[in-house]
XYZ file of C-alpha atoms in Angstrom:
572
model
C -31.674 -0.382 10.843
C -27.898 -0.157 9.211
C -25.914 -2.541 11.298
C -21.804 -2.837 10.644
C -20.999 -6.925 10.115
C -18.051 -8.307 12.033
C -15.551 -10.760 10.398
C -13.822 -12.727 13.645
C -13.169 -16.286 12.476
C -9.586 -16.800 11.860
C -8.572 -19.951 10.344
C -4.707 -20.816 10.116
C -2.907 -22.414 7.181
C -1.385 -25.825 7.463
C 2.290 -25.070 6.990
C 3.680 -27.113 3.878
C 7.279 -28.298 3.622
C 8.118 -28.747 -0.192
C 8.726 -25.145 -1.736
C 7.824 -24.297 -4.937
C 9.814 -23.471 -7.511
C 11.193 -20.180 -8.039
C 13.333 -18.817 -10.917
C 14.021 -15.456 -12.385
C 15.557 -14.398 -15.791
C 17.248 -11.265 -16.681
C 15.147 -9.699 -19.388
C 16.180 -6.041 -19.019
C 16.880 -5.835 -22.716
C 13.268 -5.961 -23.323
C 13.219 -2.100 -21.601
C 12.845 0.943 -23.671
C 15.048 2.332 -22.152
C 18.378 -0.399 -20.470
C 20.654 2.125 -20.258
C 19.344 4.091 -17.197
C 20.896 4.195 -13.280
C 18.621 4.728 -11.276
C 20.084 4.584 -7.809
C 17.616 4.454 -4.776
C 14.188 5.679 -5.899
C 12.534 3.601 -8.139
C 8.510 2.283 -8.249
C 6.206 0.092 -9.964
C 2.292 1.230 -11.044
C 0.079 1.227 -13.005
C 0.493 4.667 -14.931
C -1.648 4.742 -17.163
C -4.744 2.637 -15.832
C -4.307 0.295 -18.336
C -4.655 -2.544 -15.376
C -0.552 -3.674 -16.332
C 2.486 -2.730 -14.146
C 4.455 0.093 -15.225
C 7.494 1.280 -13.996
C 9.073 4.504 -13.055
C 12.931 5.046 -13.304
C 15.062 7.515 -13.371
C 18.143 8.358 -14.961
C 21.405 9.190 -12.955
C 18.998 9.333 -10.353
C 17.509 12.997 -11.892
C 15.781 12.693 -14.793
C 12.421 11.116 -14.269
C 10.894 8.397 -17.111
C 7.924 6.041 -17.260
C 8.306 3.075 -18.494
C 4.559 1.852 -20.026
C 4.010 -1.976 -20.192
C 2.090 -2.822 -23.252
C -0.298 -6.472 -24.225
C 2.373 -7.413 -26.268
C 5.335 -7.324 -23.901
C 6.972 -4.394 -24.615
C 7.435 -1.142 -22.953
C 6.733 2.317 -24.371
C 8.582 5.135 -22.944
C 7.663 8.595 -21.445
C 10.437 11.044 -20.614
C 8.910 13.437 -18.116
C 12.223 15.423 -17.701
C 15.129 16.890 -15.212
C 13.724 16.541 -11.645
C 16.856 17.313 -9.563
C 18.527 14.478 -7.098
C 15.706 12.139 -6.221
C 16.461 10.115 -2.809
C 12.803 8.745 -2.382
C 9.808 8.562 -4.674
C 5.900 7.472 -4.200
C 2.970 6.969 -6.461
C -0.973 7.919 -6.216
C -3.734 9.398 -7.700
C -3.400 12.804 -5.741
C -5.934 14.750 -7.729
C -8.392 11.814 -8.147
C -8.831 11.809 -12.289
C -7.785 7.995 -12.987
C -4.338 8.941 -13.107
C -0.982 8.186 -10.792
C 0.370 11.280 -9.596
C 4.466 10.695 -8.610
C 6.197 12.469 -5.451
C 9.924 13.129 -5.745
C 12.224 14.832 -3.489
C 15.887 14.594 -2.122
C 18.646 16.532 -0.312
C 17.007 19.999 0.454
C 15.498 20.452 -3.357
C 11.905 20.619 -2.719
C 8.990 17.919 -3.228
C 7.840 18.157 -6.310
C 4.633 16.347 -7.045
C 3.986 15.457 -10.664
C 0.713 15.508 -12.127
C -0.611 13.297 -14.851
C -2.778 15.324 -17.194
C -7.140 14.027 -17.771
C -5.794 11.311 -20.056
C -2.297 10.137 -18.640
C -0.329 11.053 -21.612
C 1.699 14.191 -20.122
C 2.498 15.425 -16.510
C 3.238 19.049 -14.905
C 5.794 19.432 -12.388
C 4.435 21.245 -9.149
C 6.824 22.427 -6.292
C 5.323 22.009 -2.825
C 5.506 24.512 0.003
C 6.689 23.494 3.593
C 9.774 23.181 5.124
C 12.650 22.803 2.841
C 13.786 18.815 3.969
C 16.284 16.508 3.300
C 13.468 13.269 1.830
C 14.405 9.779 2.449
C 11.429 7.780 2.963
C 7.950 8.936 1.178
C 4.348 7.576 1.651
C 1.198 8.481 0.333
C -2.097 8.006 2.583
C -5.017 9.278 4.031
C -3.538 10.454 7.457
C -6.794 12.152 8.512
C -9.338 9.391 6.778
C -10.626 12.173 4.988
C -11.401 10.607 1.894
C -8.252 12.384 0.240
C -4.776 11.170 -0.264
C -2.057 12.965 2.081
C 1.488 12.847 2.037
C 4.391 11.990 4.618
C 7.859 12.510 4.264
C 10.847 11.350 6.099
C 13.296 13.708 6.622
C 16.978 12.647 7.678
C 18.296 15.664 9.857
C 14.862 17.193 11.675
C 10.959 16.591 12.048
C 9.474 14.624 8.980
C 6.680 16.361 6.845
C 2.997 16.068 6.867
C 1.034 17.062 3.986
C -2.991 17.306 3.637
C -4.644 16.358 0.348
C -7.558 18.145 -0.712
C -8.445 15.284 -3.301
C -7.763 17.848 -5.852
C -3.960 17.556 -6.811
C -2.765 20.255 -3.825
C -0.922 19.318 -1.436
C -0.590 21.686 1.618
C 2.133 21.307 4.724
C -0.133 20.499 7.623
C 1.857 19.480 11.091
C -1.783 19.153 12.797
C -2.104 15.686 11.018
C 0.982 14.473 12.761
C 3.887 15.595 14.922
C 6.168 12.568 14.122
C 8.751 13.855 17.571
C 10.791 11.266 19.211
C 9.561 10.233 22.820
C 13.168 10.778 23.839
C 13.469 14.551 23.296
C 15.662 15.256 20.340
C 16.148 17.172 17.256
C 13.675 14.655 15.413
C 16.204 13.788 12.544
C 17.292 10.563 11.787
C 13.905 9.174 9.833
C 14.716 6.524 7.445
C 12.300 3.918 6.517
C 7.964 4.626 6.941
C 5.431 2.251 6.700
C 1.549 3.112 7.566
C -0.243 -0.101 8.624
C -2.802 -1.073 10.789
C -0.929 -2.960 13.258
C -3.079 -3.806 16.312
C -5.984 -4.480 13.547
C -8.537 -1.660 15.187
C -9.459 -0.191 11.130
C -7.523 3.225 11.224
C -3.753 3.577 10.223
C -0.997 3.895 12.474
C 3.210 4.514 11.439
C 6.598 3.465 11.740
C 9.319 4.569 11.313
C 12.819 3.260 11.344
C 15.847 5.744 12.622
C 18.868 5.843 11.851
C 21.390 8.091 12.729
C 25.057 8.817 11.209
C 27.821 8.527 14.483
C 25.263 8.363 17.336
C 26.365 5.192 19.411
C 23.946 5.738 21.917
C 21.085 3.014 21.590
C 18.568 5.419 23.506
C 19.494 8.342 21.801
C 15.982 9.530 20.212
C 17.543 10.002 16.783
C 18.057 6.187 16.168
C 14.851 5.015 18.734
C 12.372 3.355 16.086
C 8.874 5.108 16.595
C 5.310 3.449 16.131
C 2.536 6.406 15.864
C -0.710 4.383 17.002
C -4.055 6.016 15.933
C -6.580 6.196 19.044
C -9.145 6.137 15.879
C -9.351 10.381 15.934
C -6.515 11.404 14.379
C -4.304 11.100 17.266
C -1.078 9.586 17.676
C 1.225 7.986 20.699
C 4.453 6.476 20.381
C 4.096 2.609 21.603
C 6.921 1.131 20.075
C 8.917 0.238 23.378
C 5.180 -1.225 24.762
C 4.766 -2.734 21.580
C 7.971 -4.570 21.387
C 8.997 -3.326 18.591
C 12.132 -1.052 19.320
C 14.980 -2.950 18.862
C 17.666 -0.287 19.893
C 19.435 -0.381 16.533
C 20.269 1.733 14.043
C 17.267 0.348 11.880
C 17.468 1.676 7.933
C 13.792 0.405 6.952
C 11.146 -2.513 7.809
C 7.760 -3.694 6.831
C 4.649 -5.481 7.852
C 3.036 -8.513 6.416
C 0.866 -11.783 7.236
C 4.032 -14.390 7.684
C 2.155 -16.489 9.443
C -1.581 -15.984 7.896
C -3.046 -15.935 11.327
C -5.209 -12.578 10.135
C -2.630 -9.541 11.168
C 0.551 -8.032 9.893
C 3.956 -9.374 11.526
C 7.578 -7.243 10.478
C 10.857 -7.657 9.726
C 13.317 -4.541 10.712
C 16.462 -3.737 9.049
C 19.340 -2.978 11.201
C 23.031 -2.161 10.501
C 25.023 -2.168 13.766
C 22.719 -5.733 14.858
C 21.277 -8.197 13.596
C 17.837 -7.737 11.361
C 15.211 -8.953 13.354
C 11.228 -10.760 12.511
C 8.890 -10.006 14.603
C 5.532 -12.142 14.486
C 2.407 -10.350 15.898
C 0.962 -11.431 18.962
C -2.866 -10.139 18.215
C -2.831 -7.868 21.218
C -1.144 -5.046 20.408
C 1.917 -6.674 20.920
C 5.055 -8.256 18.708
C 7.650 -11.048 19.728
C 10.826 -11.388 18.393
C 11.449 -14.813 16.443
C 14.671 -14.407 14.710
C 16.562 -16.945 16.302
C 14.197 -19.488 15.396
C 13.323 -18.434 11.627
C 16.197 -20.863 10.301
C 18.275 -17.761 8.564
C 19.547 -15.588 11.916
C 22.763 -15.841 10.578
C 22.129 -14.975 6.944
C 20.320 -11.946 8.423
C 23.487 -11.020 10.471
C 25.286 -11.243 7.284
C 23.445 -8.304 5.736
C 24.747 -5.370 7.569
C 23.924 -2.469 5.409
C 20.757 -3.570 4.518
C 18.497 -0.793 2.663
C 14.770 -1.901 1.688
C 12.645 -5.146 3.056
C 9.765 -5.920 1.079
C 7.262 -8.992 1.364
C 5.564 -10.611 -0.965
C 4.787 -14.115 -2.500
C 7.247 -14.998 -5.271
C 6.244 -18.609 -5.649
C 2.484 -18.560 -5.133
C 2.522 -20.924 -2.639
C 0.584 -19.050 -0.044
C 3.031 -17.857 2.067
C 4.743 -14.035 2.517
C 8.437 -14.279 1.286
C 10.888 -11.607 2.219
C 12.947 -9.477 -0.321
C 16.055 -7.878 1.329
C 18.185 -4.952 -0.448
C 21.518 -3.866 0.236
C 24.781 -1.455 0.051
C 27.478 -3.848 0.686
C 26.454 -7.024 0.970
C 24.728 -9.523 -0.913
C 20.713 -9.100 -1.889
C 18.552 -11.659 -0.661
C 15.263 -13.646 -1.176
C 13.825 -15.793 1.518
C 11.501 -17.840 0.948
C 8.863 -18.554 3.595
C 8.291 -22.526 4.716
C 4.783 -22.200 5.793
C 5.682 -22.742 9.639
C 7.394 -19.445 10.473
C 10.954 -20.287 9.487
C 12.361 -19.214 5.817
C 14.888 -20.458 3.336
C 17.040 -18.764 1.502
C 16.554 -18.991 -2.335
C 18.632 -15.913 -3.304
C 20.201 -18.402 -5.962
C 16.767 -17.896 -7.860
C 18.031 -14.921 -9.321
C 20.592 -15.493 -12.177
C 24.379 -16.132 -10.959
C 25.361 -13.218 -12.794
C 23.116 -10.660 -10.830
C 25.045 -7.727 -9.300
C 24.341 -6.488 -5.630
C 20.820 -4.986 -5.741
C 20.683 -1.868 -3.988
C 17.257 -0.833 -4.765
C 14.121 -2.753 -5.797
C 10.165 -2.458 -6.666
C 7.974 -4.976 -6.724
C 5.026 -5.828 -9.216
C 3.751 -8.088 -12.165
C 5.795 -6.583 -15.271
C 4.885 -9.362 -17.510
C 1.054 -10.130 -16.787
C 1.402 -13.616 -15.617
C 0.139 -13.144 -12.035
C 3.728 -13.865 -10.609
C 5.920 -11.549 -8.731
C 8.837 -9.342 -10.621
C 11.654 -7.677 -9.613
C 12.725 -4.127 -11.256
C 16.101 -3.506 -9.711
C 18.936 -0.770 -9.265
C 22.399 -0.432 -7.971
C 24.465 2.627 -6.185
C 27.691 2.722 -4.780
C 27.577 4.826 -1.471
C 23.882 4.939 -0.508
C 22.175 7.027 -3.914
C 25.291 7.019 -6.583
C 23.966 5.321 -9.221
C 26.701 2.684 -10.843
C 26.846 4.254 -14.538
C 28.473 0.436 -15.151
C 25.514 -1.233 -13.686
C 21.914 -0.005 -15.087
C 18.373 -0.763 -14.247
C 17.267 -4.112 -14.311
C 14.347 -6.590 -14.767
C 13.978 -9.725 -13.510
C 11.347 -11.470 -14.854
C 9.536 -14.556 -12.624
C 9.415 -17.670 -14.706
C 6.129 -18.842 -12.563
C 5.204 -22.741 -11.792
C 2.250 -24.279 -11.576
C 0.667 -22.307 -8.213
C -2.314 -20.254 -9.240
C -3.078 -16.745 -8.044
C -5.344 -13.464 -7.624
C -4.271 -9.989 -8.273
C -6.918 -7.437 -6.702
C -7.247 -3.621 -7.602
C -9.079 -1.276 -5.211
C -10.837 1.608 -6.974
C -12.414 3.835 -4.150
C -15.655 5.944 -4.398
C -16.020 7.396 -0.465
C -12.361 5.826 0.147
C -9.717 7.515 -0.903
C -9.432 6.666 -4.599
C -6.189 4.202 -4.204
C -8.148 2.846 -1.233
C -4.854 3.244 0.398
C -5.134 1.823 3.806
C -8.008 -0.904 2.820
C -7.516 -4.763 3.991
C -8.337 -7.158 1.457
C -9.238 -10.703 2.708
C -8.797 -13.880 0.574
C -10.823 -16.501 1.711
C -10.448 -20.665 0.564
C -8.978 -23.864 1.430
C -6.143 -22.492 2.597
C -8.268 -20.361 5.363
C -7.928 -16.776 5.021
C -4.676 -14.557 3.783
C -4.710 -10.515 4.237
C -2.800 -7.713 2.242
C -2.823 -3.887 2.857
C -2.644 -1.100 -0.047
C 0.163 0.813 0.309
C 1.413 3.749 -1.622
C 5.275 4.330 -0.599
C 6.869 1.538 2.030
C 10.297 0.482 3.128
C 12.564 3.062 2.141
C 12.844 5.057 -1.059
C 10.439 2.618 -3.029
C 7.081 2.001 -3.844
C 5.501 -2.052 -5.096
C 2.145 -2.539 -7.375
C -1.041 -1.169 -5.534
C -2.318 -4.131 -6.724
C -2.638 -7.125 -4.134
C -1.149 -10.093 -5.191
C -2.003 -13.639 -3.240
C -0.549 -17.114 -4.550
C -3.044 -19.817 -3.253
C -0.943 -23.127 -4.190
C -2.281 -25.345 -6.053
C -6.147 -24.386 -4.922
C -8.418 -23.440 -7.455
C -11.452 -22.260 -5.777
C -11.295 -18.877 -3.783
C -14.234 -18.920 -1.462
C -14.764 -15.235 -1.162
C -12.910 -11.507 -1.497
C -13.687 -9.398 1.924
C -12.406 -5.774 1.686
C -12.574 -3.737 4.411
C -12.362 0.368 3.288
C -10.937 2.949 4.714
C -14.077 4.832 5.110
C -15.498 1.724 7.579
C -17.451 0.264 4.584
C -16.757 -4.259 4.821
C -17.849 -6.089 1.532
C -17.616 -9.457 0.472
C -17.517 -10.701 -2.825
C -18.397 -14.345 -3.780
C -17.238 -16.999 -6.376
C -13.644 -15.818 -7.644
C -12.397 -17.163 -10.259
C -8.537 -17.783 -9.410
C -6.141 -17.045 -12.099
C -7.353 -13.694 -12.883
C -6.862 -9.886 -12.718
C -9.787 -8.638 -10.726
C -10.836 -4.772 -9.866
C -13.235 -3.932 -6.969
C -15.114 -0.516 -6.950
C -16.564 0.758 -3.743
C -19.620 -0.058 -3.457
C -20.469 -3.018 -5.889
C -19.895 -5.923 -3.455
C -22.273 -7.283 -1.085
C -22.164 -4.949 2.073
C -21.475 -5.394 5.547
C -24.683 -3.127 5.850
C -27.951 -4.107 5.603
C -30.021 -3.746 2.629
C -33.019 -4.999 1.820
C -33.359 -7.623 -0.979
C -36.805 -6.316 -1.797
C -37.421 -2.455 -0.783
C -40.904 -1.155 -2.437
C -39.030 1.553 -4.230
C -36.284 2.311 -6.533
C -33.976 5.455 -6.735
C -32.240 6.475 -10.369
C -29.863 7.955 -11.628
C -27.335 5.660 -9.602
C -24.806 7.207 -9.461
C -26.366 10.128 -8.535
C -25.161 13.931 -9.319
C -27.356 16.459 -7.930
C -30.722 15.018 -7.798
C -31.674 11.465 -6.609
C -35.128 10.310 -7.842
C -37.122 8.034 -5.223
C -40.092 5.974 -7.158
C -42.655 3.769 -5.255
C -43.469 0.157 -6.624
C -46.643 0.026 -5.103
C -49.832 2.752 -4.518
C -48.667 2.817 -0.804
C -47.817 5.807 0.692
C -44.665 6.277 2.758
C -44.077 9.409 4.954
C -40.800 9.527 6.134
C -37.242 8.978 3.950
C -33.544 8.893 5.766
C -30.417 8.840 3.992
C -27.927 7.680 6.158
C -23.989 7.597 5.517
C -21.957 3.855 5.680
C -21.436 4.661 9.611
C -24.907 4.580 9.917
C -24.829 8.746 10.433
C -28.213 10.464 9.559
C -27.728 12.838 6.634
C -30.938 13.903 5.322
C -34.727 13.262 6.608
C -38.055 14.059 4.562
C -41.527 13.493 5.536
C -44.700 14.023 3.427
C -43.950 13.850 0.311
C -46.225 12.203 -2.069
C -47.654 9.037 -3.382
C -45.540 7.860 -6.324
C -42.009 9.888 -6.595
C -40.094 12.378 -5.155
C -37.073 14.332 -6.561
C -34.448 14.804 -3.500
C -31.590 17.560 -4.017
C -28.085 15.596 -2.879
C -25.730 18.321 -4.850
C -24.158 18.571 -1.132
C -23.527 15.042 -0.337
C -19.707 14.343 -0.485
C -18.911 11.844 -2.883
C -19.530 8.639 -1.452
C -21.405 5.280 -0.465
C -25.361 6.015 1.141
C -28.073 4.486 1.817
C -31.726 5.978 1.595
C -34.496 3.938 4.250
C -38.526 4.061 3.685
C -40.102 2.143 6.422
C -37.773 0.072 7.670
C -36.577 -0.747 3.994
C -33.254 0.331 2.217
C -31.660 0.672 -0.437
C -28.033 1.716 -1.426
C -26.761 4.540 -3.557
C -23.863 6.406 -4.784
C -22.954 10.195 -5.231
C -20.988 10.820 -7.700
């Protein structure tokens, strides 16, 4: 019998009241390239699967580069070329050959997906069909669960884009996978900031989206009403926002969703600009309540009143979610989180000299399992500043040890966009979510980065996949760059520790080779899928071996069952 395993304990952490230090340096001249403006659009990944941080810039906000980041420290650069006016950008492996593909698009000049070549060295620009759209926000994911990555892409003055992956580097307009329409009947536009997450915690992914609207005053006006698409699990989507609590009648420019409080699901923190932002912690229902008044910076978050980008992650190691805030006017900010659901603000962290950052990605550009910052300034909202280039701001790290996890998916799609990766310890349990594309116009490492304090021992790694696969991995070492693969961990199915056979080759390509350990004879083989979904049955088929054809199995995770006994496999 396959049975699914459960994970329900939740264990909280203690908060902690000292904060680690935190310190950045400006160490931009160490780019290839330190003269380019970016402006909006800019992303960190790995581009070369290398297992380092690379970035991807552009210059004058048209002409798109890669910077590479080498052992040694330095960066080699690849000029990919003239890409027209690029408003919002996202990074995946679209055609699934090892490779991050890059999505660009703007104001009504086509998405263009570029595609890395078999060995990551040179890229093709492809124009993509659809509506022609004016792109702010961009994500890559598997809408439809598919096993293939899809795109979605905002667009400011109608209905936002759906794309369907077909695993093979096309991309083809598909509004069946979502109709992203405003509950309040409208012209649709007004779609800022996206973010696909798995809110309410039920394993499929569900979206927001944060509108905004130039001129409308009206705070129930369905151009600037913030939308949350939750996913009834097939592929179809209701606006629950209002129900969920999580409409704050603003005119909201992006948000994002993270463990603040490391009670096991992801809380958010919405960017307004005619009220104050607002943090939301999640109520494990379904539900969100809205604690900015007692976070300890309400007013520093009524300060910032043309925020652009909020992005989460933890810059000291300490265990705890810290927010990153972008803006147009005002000042940047970096809170850092206190460990009991209020934050402090450590903005002074970055160097005194540090102009207003419009624009920021997230990811480790040095190797040291800390958080950096690559950032870019604009005047207006994507101008670059020709006086104010790119820059990198390098963490200068403590004494708080880490993890860094990469996903690699085999039946998942192959970011394993949309998997959940527990980190258990100590400390109890902290979550993260792969994302490809989130806040607005920017995409952060797809590797997940957790600071444990000064813990050493990490109990165990649980990953929960997109294709309903759990596995749990046992004895990390902290302190180290770590990739998972589909498949290789222990599984939240059963398997027997002894089955009387043995299959080879595993991987398998066409043919899958089943070989008795014993002179018994066994009449009846199932393969079953991870859902526990019958695929293939054989009976009477020999003593010793059998040869079974599986050249029609979808790439993927199975398991193959002789009396009660199993035994995992893989199709390539």
């Amino acid at each position: 019998m396959i049975k699914k395993i459960t994970f329900t304990v939740a264990i909280f952490f203690m908060a902690q009241t000292v904060l680690a230090q935190l310190n950045y340096v400006d160490n931009s001249s160490a780019l290839n390239n330190p003269t380019l403006y970016s402006g909006v659009a800019i992303c960190i990944a790995d581009m070369n699967n290398d297992g380092l941080d690379d970035m991807v810039r552009l210059n004058d906000a048209e002409n798109l580069e890669i910077e590479i980041q080498e052992t040694n420290g330095t960066f080699t650069r690849i000029n990919i070329g003239d890409v027209d006016s690029v408003w919002g950008m996202t990074i995946a492996d679209v055609d699934e050959n090892g490779y991050n593909d890059i999505l660009v698009g703007g104001y009504y000049n086509d998405l263009k997906l570029v595609l890395a070549n078999s060995d990551g060295t040179d890229y093709t620009i492809i124009t993509l069909g659809g509506p022609s759209i004016f792109l702010q926000n961009a994500n890559f994911a598997d809408i439809n669960n598919d096993g293939d990555i899809d795109l979605f892409a905002c667009h400011d003055e109608g209905l936002s884009s759906p794309y369907e992956g077909d695993g093979a580097g096309h991309l083809t307009y598909n509004s069946d996978l979502i109709e992203a329409v405003s509950t309040v009947p409208s012209d649709n536009s007004g779609n800022y900031g996206s973010i696909w997450t798995d809110y309410d915690s039920d394993g499929d992914l569900d979206l927001y989206i944060s509108k905004c609207r130039l001129g409308v005053t009206d705070p129930n006006d369905g151009r600037r009403r913030n939308l949350l698409f939750q996913n009834d699990g097939n592929n179809n989507f209701t606006d629950v926002a209002e129900d969920a609590g999580l409409l704050p009648f603003a005119q909201s420019w992006s948000a994002n969703f993270e463990d603040i409080d490391n009670d096991g699901d992801f809380d958010a923190v919405v960017i307004n600009h005619d009220m104050t932002s607002m943090i939301y912690v999640n109520n494990g229902d379904g539900t969100f309540t809205d604690i900015t008044a007692s976070t300890g910076i309400e007013s520093e978050l009524l300060d910032i009143v043309k925020g652009i980008q909020v992005m989460m992650e933890d810059f000291d190691n300490d265990g705890f979610m810290d927010i990153f805030i972008t803006s147009r006017d005002d000042l940047h900010k970096i809170f850092l989180n206190n460990g009991d659901l209020t934050f402090t603000d450590a903005t002074t962290a970055l160097p005194a000299s540090t102009t207003r950052i419009q624009s920021g990605a997230l990811g480790d550009l040095n190797n040291d399992g800390f958080i950096d910052i690559l950032a870019a300034h604009a005047y207006g909202y994507n101008n670059p500043y020709e006086e104010r280039p790119d820059q990198m701001f390098i963490n200068e790290g403590n004494s708080n040890n880490w993890s860094r996890i990469l996903l690699v998916g085999v039946e998942s799609n192959i970011n394993a966009t949309g998997a959940k990766v527990e980190l258990w310890g100590a400390w109890g349990m902290q979550i993260r979510e792969v994302r490809a594309g989130e806040s607005y116009g920017t995409q952060n490492s797809l590797v997940n980065h957790f600071g444990i304090g000064s813990e050493t021992e990490i109990d165990k790694v649980v990953i929960h996949w997109p294709s309903g696969l759990t596995e749990e991995y046992l004895d990390i070492n902290s302190n180290e760059n770590i990739t998972y693969v589909e498949g290789d961990g222990q599984l939240g199915v059963s398997e027997s520790n002894s089955a009387n056979f043995s299959v080879y080759p595993n991987p398998a390509d066409n043919e899958l080779i089943v070989r008795y350990n014993s002179d018994q004879q066994f009449e009846n083989l199932t393969i079953y899928d991870v859902n526990g979904r019958t695929i293939l049955e054989k009976s009477d088929f020999g003593l010793q071996h059998t040869t079974l054809n599986v050249s029609a199995l979808k790439t993927g995770i199975y398991f193959i069952s002789i009396d009660n006994q199993s035994m995992k496999f893989i199709k390539k």
